[in-house]
């Protein structure tokens, strides 16, 4: 009898024109945490830096949200927004996909770069945006990051890179692979000048991005529970035929295995970054 | 994997037929030399037709041929007094990357390369030429050693990619690869990389930040294996052939994209058909490259490497 009752409810809902929006969380106004299912007004969640107030789940941020949450107000100046992705391998539908994501995100590619201040100190910054083709790295992403690194080297200022990427972009083939080398040679120059590079790994930092600039910061930080790794979990499971631990390739897993300097909660990130930068400013550390 | 590649069936059949005729003339009192000569001419034409016009997937098959010469084979042919050096001094010795010192035309060099196995047992030992972090760290240790003693570094790339496994992730596969990319950038000695088989993803690139990058004619270099690309882009690894074509992974493609400096010609049908001759082809190129690079001082070598990678990429502004 009880079962019938539920079935009826379901059926009734199914024929209602607005059934979906009524049964689910209204899109836009409320946001449901994929981890603990807690529902929070989207506006409130934004004030909480998109961290679930119940379970600390860190939602993905857009590059602009990062800027707003970290940089001293009004100091950020973006660079290289004019670079345009081409289709060097003539991959079907690639140009259209890039265009669509550009419209969706307001970015020219999967990374936003520029200069600005954090805690009063000038830095060059690159923030990858996973909403743009999963944050994958093709020629333009590699070029923008390289130019940001070169800017930091030229100005003699610290460099921050926020990674959020599924890895190299398949549609640009080996050119994407070579962006790993391109960004690396630029990072080497920045480092040789004795300048600070902080890498901040966020959900997700995998593949070619993980295996290049993201892993070689003077200081490597990550957000809680961020997925970080080289090979995909499924590929590894197929290779080794063993069940991988639940926390495999999480920030905490990497910390435990000596691959990270610290896991930093998003709420503390601005303060931690400011302090690290200050401690690398000679003669001003006491300020 | 079969030793005979499907696309060379007509050649194999013709060769067998010629062999049969030869044996027949030996055991019987008939003169078939005219027929044999004709068939031999046909064979040469057929080989030129088939081996001279290989499609992407055929090149992939050659690059993966079980008898394709490996790093060890070329070390034996190209260098004198080779001594293998083991271990990363931190965790272990990865048999998927081998390295050591030897001399090339009288000059000491450091040689580092991915090492596949030639049979199942050896492949298990060498994890099919797919390195763990300690392999990359051993490579970097040997590079730094070469730098200290002013020796040029010659790398041979031959891997499907870095090993995808739990232990590899735990020990920092990403960091090991990334570290090599960054550190190779500032090496003050000449670095030459040759893709001798498959050059797969970051696992290959970690030996590839060089002043000169060459590919053997039928080798491949790609961001992901054809199988991997197929399963991501087509959601089905059965489309590997299509993926290989779409990803443009052959030596001529890479030359066109300005990613490599030169293609080293292969023996007709692939290096495995005459490894000694194949090594000679490589020797010619190595001699030239080393003589050119030896003229550059440390700063110019680093600058040369910077410029080389700095310009890679296609976009408009």
Coordinates of C-alpha atoms in Angstrom, one line a residue:
Chain A
X1 CA 0.0 0.0 0.0
X2 CA 2.8 2.3 1.0
X3 CA 4.6 1.4 -2.2
X4 CA 1.5 2.3 -4.3
X5 CA 1.4 5.6 -2.7
X6 CA 5.0 6.4 -3.8
X7 CA 4.4 5.1 -7.3
X8 CA 1.4 7.4 -7.6
X9 CA 3.4 10.4 -6.5
X10 CA 6.0 9.7 -9.0
X11 CA 3.5 9.2 -11.8
X12 CA 1.7 12.4 -10.8
X13 CA 5.0 14.3 -11.0
X14 CA 5.9 12.8 -14.2
X15 CA 2.9 14.3 -16.0
X16 CA 3.3 17.7 -14.5
X17 CA 4.8 20.1 -16.9
X18 CA 7.4 21.4 -14.4
X19 CA 8.1 18.1 -12.8
X20 CA 11.8 18.2 -13.3
X21 CA 12.5 21.6 -11.8
X22 CA 10.2 20.8 -8.9
X23 CA 11.8 17.5 -8.0
X24 CA 15.4 18.7 -8.5
X25 CA 17.1 21.7 -7.1
X26 CA 16.1 24.8 -9.0
X27 CA 18.9 25.5 -11.4
X28 CA 20.8 28.7 -10.7
X29 CA 19.2 29.7 -7.4
X30 CA 20.2 26.7 -5.4
X31 CA 23.3 24.5 -5.6
X32 CA 23.5 21.0 -4.4
X33 CA 26.8 19.6 -3.1
X34 CA 27.7 16.5 -5.1
X35 CA 29.5 15.2 -2.0
X36 CA 27.0 15.5 0.9
X37 CA 23.9 16.5 -1.1
X38 CA 23.5 19.6 1.0
X39 CA 21.6 22.4 -0.7
X40 CA 22.8 25.9 -0.4
X41 CA 21.6 29.1 -2.1
X42 CA 24.0 29.7 -4.9
X43 CA 24.5 33.3 -3.8
X44 CA 25.5 32.2 -0.3
X45 CA 27.8 29.6 -1.8
X46 CA 29.6 32.3 -3.7
X47 CA 30.2 34.2 -0.5
X48 CA 31.7 31.0 1.0
X49 CA 34.2 30.9 -2.0
X50 CA 32.2 28.0 -3.4
X51 CA 33.0 25.7 -0.5
X52 CA 30.2 23.5 0.9
X53 CA 29.5 24.8 4.4
X54 CA 28.5 21.2 5.5
X55 CA 31.3 19.0 4.2
X56 CA 34.0 21.4 2.9
X57 CA 33.6 20.2 -0.7
X58 CA 35.5 22.7 -3.0
X59 CA 33.4 23.4 -6.0
X60 CA 35.1 24.3 -9.3
X61 CA 35.8 28.0 -9.6
X62 CA 35.9 30.0 -12.8
X63 CA 39.1 31.9 -13.5
X64 CA 37.4 35.2 -12.8
X65 CA 36.1 33.9 -9.4
X66 CA 39.6 33.0 -8.5
X67 CA 40.8 36.5 -9.3
X68 CA 38.0 38.0 -7.3
X69 CA 38.8 35.8 -4.3
X70 CA 42.5 36.3 -4.3
X71 CA 43.8 39.5 -5.8
X72 CA 43.8 42.9 -4.3
X73 CA 40.8 44.6 -5.7
X74 CA 41.2 46.3 -9.0
X75 CA 44.8 45.3 -9.4
X76 CA 44.5 42.5 -11.9
X77 CA 45.3 43.3 -15.5
X78 CA 44.8 40.4 -18.0
X79 CA 47.3 39.5 -20.8
X80 CA 47.0 37.9 -24.2
X81 CA 43.2 37.8 -24.4
X82 CA 43.6 38.3 -28.1
X83 CA 45.3 34.9 -28.9
X84 CA 43.1 32.7 -31.0
X85 CA 43.1 29.0 -31.2
X86 CA 43.6 27.4 -34.6
X87 CA 42.9 23.9 -35.9
X88 CA 46.3 22.7 -36.9
X89 CA 45.4 19.0 -37.3
X90 CA 42.1 20.0 -39.0
X91 CA 40.2 18.0 -36.4
X92 CA 36.5 17.8 -37.1
X93 CA 34.3 20.2 -35.1
X94 CA 37.3 21.5 -33.0
X95 CA 37.0 25.1 -34.0
X96 CA 33.3 25.1 -33.2
X97 CA 33.8 23.5 -29.8
X98 CA 36.5 26.1 -28.8
X99 CA 34.2 28.9 -30.0
X100 CA 31.3 27.6 -27.9
X101 CA 33.4 27.4 -24.8
X102 CA 34.8 30.9 -25.4
X103 CA 31.2 32.2 -25.5
X104 CA 30.2 30.2 -22.4
X105 CA 33.2 31.3 -20.3
X106 CA 34.0 34.8 -21.7
X107 CA 37.7 33.6 -22.0
X108 CA 39.7 33.2 -25.2
X109 CA 41.1 29.9 -24.0
X110 CA 41.3 27.6 -20.9
X111 CA 43.6 29.9 -19.0
X112 CA 43.4 33.5 -17.8
X113 CA 46.7 35.2 -17.3
X114 CA 47.9 38.6 -16.1
X115 CA 49.6 40.6 -13.4
X116 CA 48.2 42.0 -10.2
X117 CA 48.7 42.2 -6.5
X118 CA 48.2 39.8 -3.7
X119 CA 48.6 41.1 -0.2
X120 CA 50.2 44.2 -1.7
X121 CA 52.8 42.3 -3.7
X122 CA 53.0 42.3 -7.4
X123 CA 52.7 38.9 -9.0
X124 CA 52.2 37.3 -12.4
X125 CA 49.4 34.8 -12.4
X126 CA 47.9 32.1 -14.6
X127 CA 44.6 30.6 -13.7
X128 CA 43.3 27.6 -15.7
X129 CA 39.6 27.3 -16.1
X130 CA 38.2 23.7 -16.2
X131 CA 35.0 25.0 -17.7
X132 CA 36.8 25.6 -21.0
X133 CA 37.4 22.3 -22.7
X134 CA 38.2 20.6 -19.4
X135 CA 41.1 23.1 -19.0
X136 CA 43.0 21.1 -21.5
X137 CA 46.3 22.6 -22.8
X138 CA 46.8 23.3 -26.5
X139 CA 48.9 25.9 -28.3
X140 CA 47.2 29.0 -26.9
X141 CA 47.1 27.7 -23.3
X142 CA 50.8 26.9 -23.5
X143 CA 51.6 30.2 -25.1
X144 CA 49.6 32.2 -22.6
X145 CA 51.2 30.5 -19.7
X146 CA 54.7 30.8 -21.2
X147 CA 54.1 34.6 -21.7
X148 CA 53.0 34.9 -18.1
X149 CA 56.1 33.1 -17.0
X150 CA 58.3 35.4 -19.2
X151 CA 56.5 38.4 -17.8
X152 CA 57.3 37.4 -14.3
X153 CA 60.9 36.8 -15.3
X154 CA 61.2 40.1 -17.0
X155 CA 59.7 42.0 -14.1
X156 CA 61.5 39.9 -11.5
X157 CA 58.3 39.1 -9.7
X158 CA 56.8 35.9 -8.2
X159 CA 54.7 33.6 -10.4
X160 CA 51.5 31.8 -9.4
X161 CA 49.9 29.1 -11.5
X162 CA 46.5 27.6 -10.6
X163 CA 46.1 24.4 -12.5
X164 CA 42.7 22.9 -13.4
X165 CA 43.1 20.7 -16.3
X166 CA 42.4 17.3 -17.8
X167 CA 45.8 17.4 -19.4
X168 CA 47.1 18.0 -23.0
X169 CA 44.5 18.8 -25.6
X170 CA 44.0 15.8 -27.9
X171 CA 42.8 17.9 -30.9
X172 CA 46.2 19.6 -31.3
X173 CA 48.1 16.4 -31.1
X174 CA 51.9 16.6 -30.5
X175 CA 51.7 20.4 -30.5
X176 CA 49.9 20.1 -27.2
X177 CA 52.5 17.7 -25.9
X178 CA 55.2 20.2 -26.8
X179 CA 53.5 22.9 -24.7
X180 CA 54.7 21.0 -21.7
X181 CA 58.3 21.5 -22.8
X182 CA 57.6 25.1 -23.8
X183 CA 56.3 26.1 -20.5
X184 CA 59.1 24.2 -18.7
X185 CA 61.9 26.0 -20.5
X186 CA 60.3 29.3 -19.6
X187 CA 59.9 28.2 -15.9
X188 CA 63.6 27.2 -15.9
X189 CA 64.6 30.8 -16.7
X190 CA 62.3 32.2 -14.1
X191 CA 63.8 29.9 -11.5
X192 CA 67.4 30.6 -12.6
X193 CA 66.8 34.2 -11.8
X194 CA 66.1 33.2 -8.2
X195 CA 62.4 34.0 -8.5
X196 CA 59.5 32.3 -6.6
X197 CA 57.0 30.1 -8.3
X198 CA 54.0 28.8 -6.4
X199 CA 52.0 26.0 -8.0
X200 CA 48.4 25.6 -6.8
X201 CA 46.7 22.4 -7.9
X202 CA 43.0 22.4 -8.0
X203 CA 40.4 19.9 -9.2
X204 CA 41.4 18.4 -11.5
X205 CA 45.2 18.5 -12.2
X206 CA 46.0 15.5 -14.4
X207 CA 48.0 14.3 -17.4
X208 CA 50.3 16.6 -19.3
X209 CA 49.6 19.6 -17.0
X210 CA 50.4 17.5 -13.9
X211 CA 53.5 16.2 -15.6
X212 CA 54.8 19.7 -16.4
X213 CA 54.4 23.1 -14.8
X214 CA 52.0 22.1 -12.1
X215 CA 54.5 19.7 -10.3
X216 CA 57.6 21.9 -10.3
X217 CA 56.7 24.9 -8.1
X218 CA 59.2 26.0 -5.5
X219 CA 56.2 25.4 -3.4
X220 CA 53.4 23.0 -4.5
X221 CA 50.1 23.5 -2.9
X222 CA 46.7 21.9 -3.5
X223 CA 43.1 22.4 -2.5
X224 CA 41.5 19.7 -0.3
X225 CA 40.3 16.6 -2.2
X226 CA 41.6 17.9 -5.5
X227 CA 42.2 15.2 -8.0
X228 CA 45.9 15.2 -9.0
X229 CA 47.7 12.5 -11.0
X230 CA 49.4 11.5 -14.1
X231 CA 47.5 8.5 -15.5
X232 CA 43.8 8.2 -15.3
X233 CA 42.3 6.0 -12.6
X234 CA 40.6 3.7 -15.1
X235 CA 43.7 3.2 -17.1
X236 CA 45.6 2.2 -13.9
X237 CA 42.9 -0.1 -12.8
X238 CA 43.0 -1.9 -16.1
X239 CA 46.8 -2.1 -16.0
X240 CA 47.3 -3.3 -12.5
X241 CA 44.0 -5.2 -12.1
X242 CA 43.7 -4.2 -8.5
X243 CA 41.3 -2.0 -6.6
X244 CA 42.8 1.4 -5.9
X245 CA 42.3 3.1 -2.5
X246 CA 39.4 5.5 -2.3
X247 CA 41.6 8.5 -1.7
X248 CA 43.9 7.6 -4.6
X249 CA 45.2 10.7 -6.5
X250 CA 43.6 13.1 -4.1
X251 CA 45.5 16.0 -2.7
X252 CA 45.7 14.3 0.7
X253 CA 47.0 11.1 -0.9
X254 CA 49.8 13.2 -2.6
X255 CA 50.6 14.9 0.6
X256 CA 51.0 11.6 2.4
X257 CA 53.3 10.4 -0.3
X258 CA 55.5 13.5 -0.2
X259 CA 54.4 15.1 -3.4
X260 CA 53.0 18.3 -2.0
X261 CA 54.1 21.0 0.4
X262 CA 50.7 21.6 1.9
X263 CA 47.0 21.1 1.3
X264 CA 45.3 24.5 1.8
X265 CA 41.6 25.2 2.4
X266 CA 40.3 27.7 0.0
X267 CA 39.3 30.1 2.8
X268 CA 42.9 30.2 3.9
X269 CA 44.5 30.4 0.5
X270 CA 44.8 34.1 0.1
X271 CA 46.5 34.4 3.5
X272 CA 48.8 31.5 2.9
X273 CA 49.8 32.8 -0.5
X274 CA 50.4 36.3 0.8
X275 CA 52.6 35.0 3.6
X276 CA 54.7 32.8 1.3
X277 CA 55.2 35.8 -1.1
X278 CA 56.1 38.1 1.8
X279 CA 58.6 35.5 3.1
X280 CA 60.3 35.6 -0.3
X281 CA 60.6 39.4 -0.4
X282 CA 64.1 40.1 0.9
X283 CA 64.3 42.6 3.7
X284 CA 60.5 43.0 3.9
X285 CA 59.7 39.7 5.6
X286 CA 59.3 41.5 9.0
X287 CA 56.6 43.8 7.6
Chain B
X1 CA 52.6 -9.6 -32.0
X2 CA 53.2 -11.2 -35.4
X3 CA 56.6 -10.7 -37.0
X4 CA 55.0 -10.3 -40.4
X5 CA 52.9 -7.2 -40.8
X6 CA 49.7 -7.6 -42.7
X7 CA 50.5 -5.0 -45.3
X8 CA 53.7 -6.8 -46.3
X9 CA 51.9 -10.1 -47.1
X10 CA 52.3 -9.7 -50.9
X11 CA 56.1 -9.2 -50.4
X12 CA 56.4 -12.2 -48.1
X13 CA 54.5 -14.4 -50.5
X14 CA 56.7 -13.4 -53.4
X15 CA 59.8 -14.0 -51.4
X16 CA 58.6 -17.4 -50.5
X17 CA 57.8 -18.2 -54.1
X18 CA 61.3 -17.2 -55.1
X19 CA 62.8 -19.3 -52.3
X20 CA 60.7 -22.3 -53.5
X21 CA 61.9 -21.9 -57.1
X22 CA 65.5 -21.6 -55.9
X23 CA 65.2 -24.8 -53.8
X24 CA 63.5 -26.5 -56.8
X25 CA 66.4 -25.7 -59.1
X26 CA 68.9 -27.1 -56.5
X27 CA 67.1 -30.5 -56.3
X28 CA 66.1 -30.8 -59.9
X29 CA 68.0 -30.5 -63.1
X30 CA 66.1 -27.5 -64.5
X31 CA 67.3 -24.0 -65.2
X32 CA 64.8 -21.4 -63.8
X33 CA 67.3 -18.6 -63.4
X34 CA 65.4 -16.5 -65.9
X35 CA 62.2 -16.8 -64.0
X36 CA 63.9 -16.2 -60.7
X37 CA 65.5 -13.1 -62.1
X38 CA 62.2 -11.8 -63.3
X39 CA 60.6 -12.5 -59.9
X40 CA 63.4 -10.8 -58.1
X41 CA 62.9 -7.7 -60.2
X42 CA 59.2 -7.9 -59.4
X43 CA 60.1 -8.2 -55.7
X44 CA 62.3 -5.1 -55.8
X45 CA 59.4 -3.2 -57.5
X46 CA 56.9 -4.5 -55.0
X47 CA 59.1 -3.6 -52.0
X48 CA 59.6 -0.1 -53.3
X49 CA 55.8 0.2 -53.9
X50 CA 54.8 -1.1 -50.5
X51 CA 57.6 0.0 -48.2
X52 CA 58.1 3.2 -50.0
X53 CA 54.5 4.4 -49.6
X54 CA 53.6 3.4 -46.0
X55 CA 50.4 4.9 -44.5
X56 CA 50.3 6.0 -40.9
X57 CA 49.0 2.7 -39.5
X58 CA 51.6 0.8 -41.4
X59 CA 54.3 2.9 -39.9
X60 CA 52.8 2.3 -36.5
X61 CA 53.2 -1.4 -37.1
X62 CA 56.8 -1.0 -38.1
X63 CA 57.5 1.2 -35.1
X64 CA 56.0 -1.6 -32.9
X65 CA 57.7 -4.5 -34.8
X66 CA 58.9 -7.0 -32.2
X67 CA 62.3 -7.2 -33.9
X68 CA 62.7 -3.4 -34.2
X69 CA 66.1 -2.5 -32.9
X70 CA 66.1 -1.1 -29.4
X71 CA 68.3 1.3 -27.5
X72 CA 70.7 -1.5 -26.5
X73 CA 71.0 -2.6 -30.2
X74 CA 72.0 0.9 -31.3
X75 CA 74.3 1.3 -28.3
X76 CA 76.1 -1.8 -29.5
X77 CA 76.5 -0.5 -33.0
X78 CA 77.2 3.2 -32.4
X79 CA 79.4 3.5 -29.3
X80 CA 82.7 2.1 -28.1
X81 CA 83.6 1.2 -24.5
X82 CA 80.0 1.4 -23.3
X83 CA 79.5 1.0 -19.6
X84 CA 76.0 0.9 -18.2
X85 CA 75.3 2.9 -15.1
X86 CA 72.3 2.0 -12.9
X87 CA 70.0 3.5 -10.4
X88 CA 68.4 6.8 -9.3
X89 CA 70.2 6.8 -5.9
X90 CA 66.9 7.2 -4.2
X91 CA 64.6 4.3 -4.8
X92 CA 65.8 1.8 -7.4
X93 CA 66.9 0.9 -10.8
X94 CA 64.2 1.1 -13.5
X95 CA 65.0 -1.3 -16.4
X96 CA 62.7 0.6 -18.7
X97 CA 65.3 3.3 -19.0
X98 CA 68.9 2.4 -19.5
X99 CA 71.9 4.7 -19.6
X100 CA 75.6 4.9 -19.4
X101 CA 78.8 6.3 -20.8
X102 CA 80.7 5.4 -23.9
X103 CA 82.6 7.0 -26.8
X104 CA 81.3 8.2 -30.1
X105 CA 84.0 8.5 -32.7
X106 CA 86.6 8.9 -30.0
X107 CA 84.7 11.4 -27.9
X108 CA 83.0 10.5 -24.6
X109 CA 79.2 10.8 -24.5
X110 CA 76.4 9.9 -22.2
X111 CA 73.7 7.7 -23.7
X112 CA 70.2 7.3 -22.2
X113 CA 67.2 5.5 -23.7
X114 CA 63.9 3.8 -23.1
X115 CA 64.4 0.0 -23.3
X116 CA 61.7 -2.4 -24.4
X117 CA 62.1 -6.1 -24.1
X118 CA 62.3 -8.4 -27.1
X119 CA 60.3 -11.2 -25.5
X120 CA 57.6 -11.5 -22.8
X121 CA 60.0 -12.2 -20.0
X122 CA 62.2 -9.3 -20.8
X123 CA 59.2 -7.1 -21.3
X124 CA 57.9 -7.9 -17.9
X125 CA 61.2 -7.0 -16.4
X126 CA 61.3 -3.7 -18.4
X127 CA 57.5 -3.0 -18.0
X128 CA 57.3 -2.9 -21.8
X129 CA 59.6 0.1 -21.9
X130 CA 57.2 2.2 -19.8
X131 CA 59.2 3.9 -17.1
X132 CA 58.5 4.5 -13.4
X133 CA 59.6 7.8 -11.8
X134 CA 62.9 6.2 -10.8
X135 CA 63.7 5.7 -14.5
X136 CA 63.3 9.4 -15.2
X137 CA 65.3 10.3 -12.1
X138 CA 68.1 8.0 -13.2
X139 CA 68.0 9.7 -16.6
X140 CA 68.3 13.1 -14.9
X141 CA 71.1 11.9 -12.7
X142 CA 73.1 10.8 -15.7
X143 CA 72.4 14.0 -17.5
X144 CA 73.7 16.1 -14.6
X145 CA 76.7 13.8 -14.5
X146 CA 77.3 14.4 -18.2
X147 CA 77.0 18.1 -17.6
X148 CA 79.6 18.0 -14.9
X149 CA 82.1 16.3 -17.2
X150 CA 81.2 18.2 -20.3
X151 CA 79.9 15.2 -22.3
X152 CA 77.2 15.5 -24.9
X153 CA 74.0 13.6 -24.1
X154 CA 72.3 11.3 -26.7
X155 CA 68.8 10.2 -25.8
X156 CA 66.8 7.5 -27.6
X157 CA 63.1 7.7 -27.3
X158 CA 61.1 4.4 -27.5
X159 CA 58.1 4.2 -25.2
X160 CA 54.4 3.9 -25.4
X161 CA 54.4 6.3 -22.4
X162 CA 55.2 6.5 -18.7
X163 CA 53.9 3.5 -16.8
X164 CA 50.3 3.9 -15.5
X165 CA 50.4 2.3 -12.1
X166 CA 49.7 2.8 -8.5
X167 CA 53.4 2.7 -7.4
X168 CA 54.3 5.1 -10.2
X169 CA 51.7 7.6 -9.0
X170 CA 52.7 7.2 -5.4
X171 CA 56.4 8.0 -6.2
X172 CA 55.5 11.0 -8.2
X173 CA 55.3 10.1 -11.9
X174 CA 54.2 13.6 -12.8
X175 CA 57.0 15.3 -10.8
X176 CA 59.7 13.0 -12.3
X177 CA 58.6 13.8 -15.8
X178 CA 58.1 17.5 -15.1
X179 CA 61.5 17.8 -13.4
X180 CA 63.3 16.4 -16.4
X181 CA 61.6 18.9 -18.7
X182 CA 62.6 21.8 -16.6
X183 CA 66.1 20.6 -15.8
X184 CA 66.9 19.6 -19.4
X185 CA 66.2 23.2 -20.4
X186 CA 69.4 24.4 -18.6
X187 CA 71.9 21.6 -19.4
X188 CA 75.1 23.3 -20.6
X189 CA 76.1 20.4 -22.9
X190 CA 74.7 19.4 -26.3
X191 CA 71.5 17.2 -26.0
X192 CA 70.4 15.2 -29.0
X193 CA 67.2 13.1 -29.0
X194 CA 66.3 10.4 -31.5
X195 CA 62.8 8.8 -31.6
X196 CA 63.7 5.3 -32.6
X197 CA 60.3 3.6 -32.1
X198 CA 57.2 4.9 -30.4
X199 CA 57.3 8.3 -28.8
X200 CA 54.3 8.3 -26.5
X201 CA 53.3 11.4 -24.5
X202 CA 55.1 12.9 -21.5
X203 CA 56.9 9.6 -20.9
X204 CA 58.7 10.2 -24.2
X205 CA 59.1 13.9 -23.9
X206 CA 60.9 13.5 -20.6
X207 CA 64.0 12.5 -22.7
X208 CA 63.2 14.9 -25.4
X209 CA 64.1 18.5 -24.4
X210 CA 67.0 18.5 -26.8
X211 CA 69.0 20.8 -29.1
X212 CA 68.3 18.5 -32.0
X213 CA 65.3 16.1 -32.3
X214 CA 65.4 13.4 -34.9
X215 CA 62.9 10.7 -35.8
X216 CA 63.6 7.5 -37.6
X217 CA 61.5 7.4 -40.7
X218 CA 58.9 5.0 -39.4
X219 CA 58.8 6.1 -35.8
X220 CA 55.9 7.9 -34.2
X221 CA 55.7 10.8 -31.7
X222 CA 52.4 11.7 -30.2
X223 CA 50.5 13.2 -27.3
X224 CA 48.8 9.9 -26.7
X225 CA 48.8 6.4 -28.1
X226 CA 46.5 5.7 -31.0
X227 CA 44.5 3.4 -28.7
X228 CA 44.2 6.0 -26.0
X229 CA 43.2 8.7 -28.5
X230 CA 40.5 6.3 -29.9
X231 CA 39.1 5.5 -26.6
X232 CA 38.9 9.2 -25.6
X233 CA 37.7 10.7 -28.9
X234 CA 35.7 7.8 -30.3
X235 CA 35.0 6.1 -27.0
X236 CA 36.2 2.9 -28.6
X237 CA 39.8 1.7 -28.9
X238 CA 38.9 -0.2 -32.0
X239 CA 39.3 3.1 -33.9
X240 CA 43.0 3.2 -33.3
X241 CA 43.8 3.3 -37.0
X242 CA 41.6 6.3 -37.6
X243 CA 42.9 7.9 -34.4
X244 CA 46.5 7.4 -35.5
X245 CA 45.7 9.2 -38.8
X246 CA 43.8 12.0 -37.2
X247 CA 46.5 12.7 -34.7
X248 CA 49.3 13.1 -37.3
X249 CA 52.0 11.2 -35.5
X250 CA 54.4 10.1 -38.2
X251 CA 57.9 11.6 -38.8
X252 CA 56.8 13.5 -42.0
X253 CA 53.9 15.1 -40.0
X254 CA 56.2 16.2 -37.2
X255 CA 58.8 17.6 -39.6
X256 CA 56.0 19.6 -41.3
X257 CA 54.8 20.9 -37.9
X258 CA 58.4 22.0 -37.1
X259 CA 58.6 19.8 -34.0
X260 CA 61.6 17.8 -35.2
X261 CA 64.8 18.8 -37.1
X262 CA 65.2 16.0 -39.5
X263 CA 64.0 12.5 -40.5
X264 CA 66.6 9.7 -40.4
X265 CA 66.0 7.4 -43.3
X266 CA 65.2 3.8 -42.6
X267 CA 66.3 0.7 -44.3
X268 CA 63.6 -0.3 -46.8
X269 CA 60.8 -1.9 -44.9
X270 CA 62.1 -0.8 -41.5
X271 CA 65.2 -0.7 -39.4
X272 CA 64.7 -4.3 -38.2
X273 CA 65.6 -5.6 -41.7
X274 CA 69.2 -4.4 -41.3
X275 CA 70.0 -2.9 -37.9
X276 CA 73.7 -2.4 -38.8
X277 CA 72.8 -0.3 -41.8
X278 CA 70.2 1.5 -39.7
X279 CA 72.8 2.4 -37.1
X280 CA 75.0 3.7 -39.9
X281 CA 72.2 6.0 -41.0
X282 CA 72.0 7.3 -37.5
X283 CA 75.7 7.7 -37.2
X284 CA 75.8 10.1 -40.1
X285 CA 73.3 12.4 -38.5
X286 CA 74.8 12.2 -35.1
X287 CA 78.3 13.0 -36.4
X288 CA 76.9 16.1 -38.1
X289 CA 74.8 17.2 -35.1
X290 CA 77.6 16.8 -32.6
X291 CA 80.1 18.7 -34.8
X292 CA 77.6 21.6 -35.2
X293 CA 76.7 21.7 -31.5
X294 CA 80.3 21.4 -30.3
X295 CA 80.8 24.9 -31.7
X296 CA 78.2 26.4 -29.3
X297 CA 79.2 27.5 -25.8
X298 CA 77.1 26.7 -22.7
X299 CA 75.0 29.9 -23.0
X300 CA 74.3 29.4 -26.6
X301 CA 73.3 25.8 -26.1
X302 CA 70.8 26.7 -23.5
X303 CA 69.5 29.6 -25.6
X304 CA 69.3 27.3 -28.6
X305 CA 67.1 24.9 -26.7
X306 CA 64.9 27.7 -25.4
X307 CA 64.3 29.1 -28.8
X308 CA 63.6 25.7 -30.2
X309 CA 60.7 24.9 -27.8
X310 CA 59.6 28.5 -27.4
X311 CA 58.3 28.7 -31.0
X312 CA 56.3 25.5 -31.0
X313 CA 52.5 26.0 -31.3
X314 CA 50.0 27.1 -33.8
X315 CA 47.7 30.1 -33.1
X316 CA 46.8 33.5 -34.4
X317 CA 46.8 36.9 -32.7

